[in-house]
C-alpha positions as semicolon CSV with decimal commas, in nm:
position;residue;x (nm);y (nm);z (nm)
1;M;-1,291;-0,731;1,724
2;D;-1,589;-0,660;1,551
3;R;-1,603;-0,286;1,624
4;S;-1,928;-0,294;1,409
5;P;-2,200;0,060;1,554
6;D;-2,467;-0,255;1,609
7;R;-2,232;-0,527;1,782
8;I;-2,115;-0,210;2,103
9;S;-2,465;-0,104;2,100
10;A;-2,537;-0,491;2,208
11;F;-2,198;-0,476;2,422
12;L;-2,287;-0,131;2,592
13;N;-2,630;-0,311;2,675
14;R;-2,504;-0,623;2,787
15;H;-2,334;-0,472;3,015
16;A;-2,409;-0,135;3,169
17;I;-2,527;-0,081;3,486
18;R;-2,747;0,192;3,350
19;P;-2,823;0,388;3,098
20;L;-2,592;0,519;2,859
21;S;-2,603;0,860;2,668
22;S;-2,360;0,928;2,363
23;E;-2,151;1,089;2,589
24;D;-2,086;0,808;2,830
25;G;-2,030;0,541;2,602
26;I;-1,838;0,769;2,432
27;T;-1,560;0,729;2,769
28;V;-1,622;0,341;2,854
29;L;-1,489;0,269;2,459
30;K;-1,208;0,566;2,543
31;L;-1,153;0,318;2,910
32;L;-1,192;-0,020;2,790
33;E;-0,906;0,100;2,454
34;L;-0,653;0,248;2,741
35;Q;-0,720;-0,059;2,929
36;R;-0,653;-0,275;2,569
37;H;-0,327;-0,082;2,505
38;A;-0,185;-0,057;2,835
39;M;-0,143;-0,458;2,804
40;L;-0,087;-0,484;2,459
41;M;0,311;-0,282;2,677
42;Y;0,383;-0,499;2,890
43;T;0,377;-0,726;2,493
44;S;0,690;-0,975;2,570
45;C;0,885;-0,901;2,282
46;G;0,929;-0,550;2,441
47;W;1,145;-0,733;2,719
48;F;1,337;-0,911;2,494
49;F;1,605;-0,673;2,299
50;D;1,915;-0,518;2,220
51;E;1,836;-0,189;2,145
52;L;1,596;0,040;2,278
53;S;1,520;0,195;1,973
54;G;1,475;-0,170;1,817
55;M;1,100;-0,162;1,614
56;E;1,007;-0,431;1,881
57;T;1,063;-0,200;2,143
58;V;0,902;0,129;1,996
59;Q;0,626;-0,023;1,902
60;V;0,581;-0,099;2,335
61;I;0,669;0,256;2,422
62;Q;0,411;0,313;2,079
63;Y;0,173;0,075;2,293
64;A;0,131;0,279;2,587
65;G;0,162;0,654;2,409
66;R;-0,160;0,580;2,327
67;T;-0,216;0,488;2,639
68;L;-0,132;0,816;2,762
69;Q;-0,261;1,036;2,530
70;L;-0,622;0,859;2,623
71;A;-0,583;0,903;3,012
72;D;-0,491;1,295;2,915
73;Q;-0,863;1,283;2,704
74;L;-1,040;1,141;3,042
75;F;-0,891;1,223;3,363
76;S;-0,747;1,543;3,508
77;D;-0,419;1,439;3,615
78;S;-0,119;1,465;3,339
79;F;0,062;1,087;3,367
80;E;0,258;1,133;3,078
81;P;0,574;1,292;3,229
82;G;0,634;1,077;3,558
83;F;0,657;0,858;3,232
84;L;0,957;1,041;3,009
85;E;1,151;1,081;3,348
86;R;1,088;0,709;3,390
87;L;1,130;0,617;3,031
88;E;1,557;0,887;3,009
89;L;1,678;0,652;3,219
90;A;1,620;0,368;2,948
91;R;1,973;0,391;2,756
92;S;2,024;0,331;2,440
93;N;2,368;0,190;2,207
94;I;2,330;0,429;1,953
95;Q;2,500;0,763;2,081
96;E;2,237;0,955;1,846
97;H;1,961;0,792;2,010
98;R;2,095;0,868;2,394
99;D;1,794;0,708;2,635
100;G;1,427;0,629;2,621
101;R;1,243;0,975;2,617
102;N;1,429;1,120;2,315
103;I;1,311;0,802;2,141
104;Y;0,983;0,844;2,259
105;E;0,915;1,226;2,071
106;K;1,158;1,100;1,796
107;F;0,979;0,781;1,713
108;V;0,608;0,763;1,932
109;R;0,461;1,061;1,952
110;P;0,581;1,105;1,607
111;A;0,270;0,834;1,538
112;M;0,019;0,964;1,717
113;L;-0,282;1,017;1,502
114;D;-0,580;1,309;1,640
115;M;-0,836;1,367;1,389
116;K;-0,719;1,674;1,229
117;D;-0,469;1,418;1,133
118;V;-0,673;1,212;1,037
119;G;-0,917;1,545;0,813
120;A;-0,564;1,618;0,636
121;H;-0,465;1,200;0,464
122;Y;-0,877;1,281;0,400
123;A;-0,814;1,620;0,246
124;L;-0,451;1,543;0,052
125;S;-0,580;1,291;-0,068
126;S;-0,871;1,338;-0,198
127;L;-0,682;1,488;-0,460
128;F;-0,601;1,166;-0,628
129;Q;-0,873;0,986;-0,569
130;D;-1,244;0,992;-0,630
131;V;-1,396;1,150;-0,376
132;V;-1,686;0,948;-0,227
133;E;-1,963;1,029;0,021
134;G;-1,804;0,822;0,333
135;S;-1,477;0,670;0,318
136;S;-1,278;0,399;0,529
137;I;-0,921;0,549;0,663
138;Y;-0,783;0,196;0,891
139;A;-0,933;0,272;1,192
140;Y;-1,171;0,594;1,093
141;S;-1,358;0,681;0,844
142;A;-1,484;1,021;0,654
143;T;-1,788;1,117;0,565
144;R;-1,816;1,441;0,287
145;E;-2,043;1,738;0,412
146;D;-1,926;1,918;0,115
147;Y;-1,656;1,939;-0,165
148;R;-1,531;2,208;-0,363
149;S;-1,216;2,189;-0,617
150;Y;-1,096;2,559;-0,872
151;Q;-0,802;2,459;-1,082
152;V;-0,577;2,772;-1,229
153;G;-0,403;2,624;-1,532
154;A;-0,252;2,272;-1,388
155;S;-0,196;2,439;-1,008
156;R;-0,603;2,321;-0,846
157;L;-0,751;2,444;-0,542
158;V;-0,976;2,167;-0,288
159;I;-1,183;2,358;0,030
160;G;-1,404;2,168;0,221
161;R;-1,600;1,954;0,551
162;A;-1,608;1,643;0,646
163;T;-1,727;1,459;0,912
164;V;-1,497;1,259;1,129
165;T;-1,483;0,931;1,329
166;S;-1,278;0,702;1,503
167;E;-1,469;0,327;1,442
168;I;-1,270;0,239;1,785
169;T;-1,444;0,473;2,074
170;R;-1,698;0,613;1,839
171;V;-1,566;0,999;1,845
172;S;-1,664;1,229;1,542
173;S;-1,479;1,521;1,478
174;S;-1,678;1,784;1,268
175;L;-1,374;1,948;1,010
176;C;-1,299;2,135;0,688
177;F;-1,032;2,202;0,545
178;G;-0,778;2,332;0,242
179;V;-0,563;2,212;0,053
180;L;-0,293;2,399;-0,255
181;H;-0,153;2,150;-0,502
182;L;0,133;2,356;-0,704
183;G;0,228;2,077;-0,913
184;D;0,403;1,765;-0,830
185;H;0,483;1,672;-0,403
186;N;0,413;2,048;-0,398
187;I;0,082;2,042;-0,158
188;A;-0,042;2,294;0,116
189;C;-0,294;2,080;0,354
190;G;-0,423;2,247;0,626
191;T;-0,730;2,116;0,829
192;G;-0,946;2,289;1,178
193;E;-1,293;2,254;1,345
194;Y;-1,567;2,343;1,212
195;Q;-1,746;2,674;1,354
196;G;-2,052;2,768;1,178
197;A;-2,153;2,822;0,817
198;Q;-2,052;3,177;0,826
199;K;-1,690;3,172;0,936
200;Y;-1,655;2,884;0,681
201;E;-1,861;3,013;0,340
202;A;-1,611;3,371;0,433
203;L;-1,211;3,137;0,475
204;A;-1,378;2,920;0,145
205;N;-1,459;3,264;-0,061
206;E;-1,135;3,506;0,063
207;I;-0,916;3,158;0,002
208;S;-1,088;3,068;-0,289
209;T;-1,100;3,453;-0,498
210;A;-0,722;3,477;-0,362
211;F;-0,605;3,111;-0,616
212;A;-0,906;3,213;-0,875
213;G;-0,678;3,540;-0,926
214;A;-0,369;3,277;-0,963
215;D;-0,239;3,484;-0,601
216;F;-0,051;3,151;-0,524
217;P;0,118;3,350;-0,198
218;K;-0,124;3,479;-0,105
219;T;-0,334;3,184;-0,126
220;I;-0,065;3,029;0,117
221;L;-0,084;3,270;0,357
222;L;-0,491;3,208;0,401
223;L;-0,427;2,887;0,443
224;G;-0,198;3,003;0,739
225;K;-0,475;3,206;0,853
226;Y;-0,735;3,071;0,837
227;F;-0,602;2,730;1,018
228;G;-0,262;2,852;1,213
229;A;-0,041;2,593;1,318
230;S;-0,302;2,216;1,133
231;T;-0,133;2,304;0,830
232;Y;0,046;1,950;0,682
233;S;0,218;1,854;0,353
234;L;0,268;1,551;0,170
235;T;0,463;1,395;0,439
236;S;0,135;1,423;0,672
237;L;-0,049;1,113;0,447
238;F;0,004;0,780;0,600
239;A;0,269;0,540;0,445
240;D;0,089;0,321;0,250
241;E;-0,163;0,593;0,121
242;R;0,212;0,861;0,107
243;R;0,340;0,547;-0,123
244;K;0,020;0,522;-0,418
245;V;0,011;0,868;-0,417
246;L;0,368;0,957;-0,454
247;N;0,341;0,701;-0,729
248;T;0,097;0,878;-0,933
249;I;0,269;1,144;-0,899
250;M;0,624;1,036;-0,988
251;G;0,405;0,894;-1,316
252;P;0,474;1,162;-1,603
253;T;0,888;1,234;-1,502
254;M;0,929;0,818;-1,432
255;R;0,820;0,801;-1,829
256;E;1,004;1,095;-1,950
257;A;1,326;0,907;-1,740
258;E;1,252;0,641;-1,939
259;A;1,185;0,821;-2,304
260;A;1,512;0,980;-2,254
261;Y;1,690;0,676;-2,185
262;S;1,512;0,429;-2,456
263;S;1,615;0,668;-2,698
264;I;2,027;0,645;-2,619
265;Y;2,002;0,281;-2,606
266;E;1,776;0,249;-2,922
267;H;2,060;0,549;-3,108
268;H;2,360;0,313;-2,973
269;A;2,243;-0,081;-2,930
270;P;2,504;-0,171;-3,218
271;L;2,744;0,039;-3,019
272;I;2,728;-0,129;-2,642
273;R;2,638;-0,553;-2,780
274;F;3,043;-0,391;-2,980
275;L;3,168;-0,374;-2,678
276;T;2,969;-0,638;-2,481
277;G;3,058;-0,901;-2,749
278;S;3,452;-0,793;-2,731
279;G;3,525;-0,796;-2,383
280;M;3,517;-0,428;-2,285
281;P;3,342;-0,230;-2,022
282;R;3,012;-0,087;-2,076
283;P;3,087;0,337;-1,994
284;Q;2,796;0,433;-1,732
285;L;2,636;0,618;-1,933
286;L;2,501;0,346;-2,177
287;A;2,491;0,071;-1,930
288;V;2,245;0,285;-1,749
289;A;2,055;0,334;-2,080
290;A;1,994;-0,016;-2,138
291;D;1,973;-0,144;-1,833
292;L;1,634;0,062;-1,751
293;C;1,532;-0,021;-2,101
294;L;1,538;-0,378;-2,145
295;N;1,452;-0,395;-1,786
296;A;1,117;-0,153;-1,860
297;K;1,066;-0,369;-2,217
298;L;1,088;-0,712;-2,003
299;R;0,827;-0,551;-1,815
300;R;0,515;-0,388;-2,017
301;V;0,519;-0,801;-2,216
302;L;0,589;-0,988;-1,812
303;Q;0,307;-0,824;-1,688
304;G;0,081;-0,787;-2,073
305;D;-0,206;-1,069;-2,079
306;G;-0,046;-1,197;-2,420
307;L;0,271;-1,354;-2,211
308;E;0,333;-1,417;-2,582
309;P;0,682;-1,656;-2,555
310;D;0,822;-1,522;-2,840
311;V;0,834;-1,184;-2,708
312;V;0,956;-1,209;-2,455
313;R;1,247;-1,480;-2,598
314;P;1,402;-1,217;-2,777
315;L;1,409;-0,960;-2,529
316;L;1,580;-1,160;-2,357
317;E;1,824;-1,261;-2,696
318;E;1,901;-0,884;-2,656
319;A;2,001;-0,857;-2,251
320;H;2,208;-1,116;-2,329
321;L;2,374;-0,922;-2,604
322;A;2,382;-0,595;-2,459
323;G;2,514;-0,740;-2,097
324;A;2,233;-0,585;-1,967
325;N;2,203;-0,656;-1,532
326;L;1,835;-0,770;-1,510
327;D;1,548;-0,701;-1,207
328;A;1,542;-1,053;-1,173
329;T;1,341;-1,042;-0,868
330;A;1,035;-0,803;-0,959
331;L;1,016;-0,966;-1,320
332;G;1,005;-1,241;-1,142
333;L;0,698;-1,171;-0,959
334;L;0,532;-0,959;-1,239
335;L;0,600;-1,267;-1,445
336;A;0,478;-1,500;-1,131
337;A;0,138;-1,263;-1,077
338;N;0,090;-1,333;-1,512
339;I;0,064;-1,687;-1,501
340;E;-0,069;-1,743;-1,208
341;R;-0,341;-1,564;-1,324
342;L;-0,325;-1,735;-1,648
343;A;-0,367;-2,059;-1,396
344;E;-0,657;-1,898;-1,204
345;Q;-0,828;-1,852;-1,605
346;L;-0,824;-2,282;-1,590
347;L;-0,914;-2,333;-1,287
348;E;-1,232;-2,126;-1,383
349;H;-1,308;-2,308;-1,756
350;P;-1,079;-2,664;-1,693
351;D;-1,236;-2,791;-2,003
352;D;-1,090;-2,443;-2,231
353;L;-0,720;-2,680;-2,429
354;A;-0,712;-2,287;-2,483
355;H;-0,582;-2,187;-2,161
356;L;-0,401;-2,534;-2,072
357;E;-0,144;-2,478;-2,382
358;K;-0,100;-2,064;-2,251
359;L;-0,048;-2,259;-1,973
360;N;0,210;-2,509;-2,025
361;A;0,456;-2,219;-2,281
362;A;0,424;-1,990;-1,983
363;A;0,615;-2,271;-1,747
364;Q;0,779;-2,329;-2,092
365;L;0,952;-1,988;-2,123
366;V;0,997;-2,093;-1,792
367;R;1,295;-2,290;-1,839
368;S;1,536;-2,064;-2,035
369;L;1,471;-1,779;-1,815
370;P;1,770;-1,626;-1,600
371;F;1,644;-1,583;-1,314
372;E;1,417;-1,799;-1,095
373;V;1,005;-1,784;-1,105
374;N;0,848;-1,878;-0,778
375;L;0,491;-2,015;-0,846
376;W;0,380;-2,260;-0,604
377;K;0,107;-2,020;-0,587
378;T;-0,006;-2,207;-1,028
379;Q;0,134;-2,498;-0,830
380;N;-0,086;-2,546;-0,612
381;I;-0,402;-2,357;-0,878
382;C;-0,284;-2,687;-1,154
383;Y;-0,295;-2,878;-0,921
384;R;-0,599;-2,873;-0,807
385;V;-0,789;-2,831;-1,137
386;L;-0,596;-3,193;-1,231
387;H;-0,724;-3,420;-0,920
388;T;-1,001;-3,267;-0,912
389;C;-1,105;-3,282;-1,396
390;C;-0,804;-3,626;-1,460
391;S;-1,106;-3,857;-1,371
392;D;-1,416;-3,671;-1,618
393;F;-1,118;-3,627;-1,873
394;K;-1,065;-4,019;-1,902
395;E;-1,381;-4,147;-1,923
396;K;-1,465;-3,945;-2,202
397;A;-1,146;-4,003;-2,350
398;D;-1,215;-4,370;-2,306
399;S;-1,484;-4,317;-2,432
400;D;-1,390;-4,232;-2,793
401;D;-1,353;-3,816;-2,705
402;E;-1,045;-3,673;-2,893
403;A;-1,131;-3,393;-2,697
404;A;-1,061;-3,580;-2,419
405;R;-0,805;-3,717;-2,483
406;E;-0,603;-3,410;-2,581
407;W;-0,702;-3,255;-2,263
408;V;-0,500;-3,576;-2,040
409;R;-0,215;-3,514;-2,303
410;H;-0,223;-3,135;-2,235
411;S;-0,205;-3,227;-1,893
412;R;0,014;-3,437;-1,815
413;V;0,265;-3,245;-1,983
414;L;0,114;-2,933;-1,721
415;A;0,206;-3,191;-1,476
416;E;0,554;-3,298;-1,601
417;N;0,623;-2,915;-1,660
418;F;0,491;-2,781;-1,271
419;R;0,684;-3,078;-1,099
420;I;0,318;-3,211;-1,025
421;R;0,194;-3,536;-0,867
422;M;-0,052;-3,667;-1,129
423;P;-0,372;-3,914;-0,960
424;S;-0,369;-4,215;-0,878
425;G;-0,449;-4,432;-1,175
426;P;-0,437;-4,445;-1,499
427;V;-0,480;-4,039;-1,721
């Protein structure tokens, strides 16, 4: 499982019967990876299923798809047609999925990656994060060779070159790319093989000139001219990165919407409270405004560094009076993470009485909440603190150390709050 260059070189040197060229080494690694996926496709969960399109079976077919992809690179014969003929005989219970061939085309083929796909991911993500000399992209790495950024108003164009390398097979490809961002989710990207400095400079100059003149339709046409069918959009990003980018893009929109709903709620809060108190149903628009505004306020204070119970409790009372539906799951996770940070601070500085007091105040707050908070991680941390430090503080307390006595007193409260058994002995 260690695929570092040194490890791979040592493996090849140990097992090869003759010195291997770089190309030979890549072939060996491809063959090994092909064999690995040929074994993975026999994973038992792929053969015990109630629906062919279920995630377990699709995953197993993806292993087979990777085997076929590598076989196409290694051998002159194509194995995929015969495989799909057999797969077509497997019928799905869901009419729209039909059979195994259709499931392969729908779920497996789109998941297959080539170097251009990885290059597109690198290019697209570079719009939203700092580009570094070497970037890790899951099982690939990308090394920047050139990077040029242009801005016209809120629109941005990026043109560059990068070398993409598979950490599995050590295959490398030198790619050039162009990305046009017109704001929000409107992104066009193209990637292609690097074909020398002359062609690259011509590409960069023509596309950047069109962009500098704010001729965005022409810029898009030029991306198509130079990169052909190898064009991508935001959906081409790998799933985790796509979520992060979309969160970045939606940030201003969400803040604008939150401000609008908050304004509605603040203006009509007395009416909303009156309707709730009188048992009258709240109009949906006012109910949504109250829910969004008060949940947003609670999110901010529950994930803040201070975590002041005196700030949280009035908000909870306001939510109760307004009849707001709280997002218990999200708020509980935020509060649990915040209390865990307080516990980690106590673990780092167990003699700091202020951390003990904050943790106890947070535990009291949890007891007053209208939803549950999972505190098992905090309990484990507090258990470590108490069972590591109690004996030392007890000895100091027995020697008339007033600070130690105060620590022992607060530690008893902490143990009670978090349902932790104190260490044995008269603490």
